[in-house]
Short mmCIF file of C-alpha atoms in Angstrom, two decimals:
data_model
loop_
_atom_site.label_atom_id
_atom_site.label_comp_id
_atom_site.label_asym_id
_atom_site.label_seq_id
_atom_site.Cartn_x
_atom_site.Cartn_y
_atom_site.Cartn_z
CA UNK A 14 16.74 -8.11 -3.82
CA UNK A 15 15.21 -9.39 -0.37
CA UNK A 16 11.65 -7.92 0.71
CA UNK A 17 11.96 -6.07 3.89
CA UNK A 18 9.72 -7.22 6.61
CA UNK A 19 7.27 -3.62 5.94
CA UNK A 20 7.24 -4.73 2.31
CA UNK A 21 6.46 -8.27 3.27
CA UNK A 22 3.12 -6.70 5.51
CA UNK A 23 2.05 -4.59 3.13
CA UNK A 24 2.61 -7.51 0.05
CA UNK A 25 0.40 -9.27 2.31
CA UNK A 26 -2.52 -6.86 3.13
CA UNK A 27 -2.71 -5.81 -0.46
CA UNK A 28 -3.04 -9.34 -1.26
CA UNK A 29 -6.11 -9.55 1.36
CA UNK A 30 -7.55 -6.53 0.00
CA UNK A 31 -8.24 -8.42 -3.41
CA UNK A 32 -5.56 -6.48 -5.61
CA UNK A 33 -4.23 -7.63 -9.04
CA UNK A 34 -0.48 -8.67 -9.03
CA UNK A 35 -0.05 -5.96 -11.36
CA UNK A 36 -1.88 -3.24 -8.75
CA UNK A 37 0.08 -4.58 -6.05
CA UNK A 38 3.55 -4.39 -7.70
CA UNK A 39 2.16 -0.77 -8.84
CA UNK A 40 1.75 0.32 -5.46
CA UNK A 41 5.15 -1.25 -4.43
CA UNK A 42 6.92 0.66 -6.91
CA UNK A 43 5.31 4.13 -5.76
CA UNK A 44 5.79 3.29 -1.72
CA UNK A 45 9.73 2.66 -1.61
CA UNK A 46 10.19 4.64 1.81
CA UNK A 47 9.07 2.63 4.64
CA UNK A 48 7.13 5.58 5.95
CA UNK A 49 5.16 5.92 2.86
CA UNK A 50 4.19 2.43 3.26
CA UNK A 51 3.73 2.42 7.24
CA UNK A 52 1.04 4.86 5.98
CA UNK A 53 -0.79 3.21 3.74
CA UNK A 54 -0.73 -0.01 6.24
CA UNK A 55 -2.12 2.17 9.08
CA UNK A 56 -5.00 3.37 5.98
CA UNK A 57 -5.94 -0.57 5.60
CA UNK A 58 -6.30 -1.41 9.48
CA UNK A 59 -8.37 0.93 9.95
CA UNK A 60 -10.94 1.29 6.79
CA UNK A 61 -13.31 -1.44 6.94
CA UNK A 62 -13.75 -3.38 3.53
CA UNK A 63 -11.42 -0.85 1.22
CA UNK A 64 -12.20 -1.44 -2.31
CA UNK A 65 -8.86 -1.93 -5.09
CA UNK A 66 -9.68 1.39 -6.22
CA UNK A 67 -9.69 2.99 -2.94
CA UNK A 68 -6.46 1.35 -2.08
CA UNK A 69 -4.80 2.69 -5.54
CA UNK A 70 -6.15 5.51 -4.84
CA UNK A 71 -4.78 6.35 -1.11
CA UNK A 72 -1.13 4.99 -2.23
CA UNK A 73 -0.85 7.64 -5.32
CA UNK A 74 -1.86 10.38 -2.60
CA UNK A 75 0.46 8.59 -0.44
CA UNK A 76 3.82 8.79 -2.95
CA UNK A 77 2.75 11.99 -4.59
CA UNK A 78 1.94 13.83 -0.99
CA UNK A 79 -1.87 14.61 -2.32
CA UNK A 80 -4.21 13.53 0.84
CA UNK A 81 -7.43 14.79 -1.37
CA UNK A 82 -7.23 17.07 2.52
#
């Protein structure tokens, strides 16, 4: 199965972020729908320094449509 090219970006920025392979391919599998994982790219531009956890963290509200709002 080919990466699409919002899979490829967000492959990338999770690797940037410091995650583990095993976080990363986590996350993949709970942001299939591009919009799910538009969302949590937008989330990474724009907080400054996010931690692993805190990335884990937004992509489970993310797929399971809890934004801790």
């Amino acid at each position: 199965m080919e990466l699409t090219e919002w899979q490829k970006e967000l492959m990338e920025a999770l690797q940037k972020v410091g995650l583990s392979r095993e976080d990363i391919l986590s996350v993949m599998l709970v942001l299939t729908r591009e919009e799910k994982g538009r969302e949590l790219l937008a989330f990474l531009s724009q907080k400054e320094n996010p931690t692993p956890d805190e990335v884990c963290e937004r992509a489970g509200q993310i797929a399971f449509g809890n934004t801790g709002t």
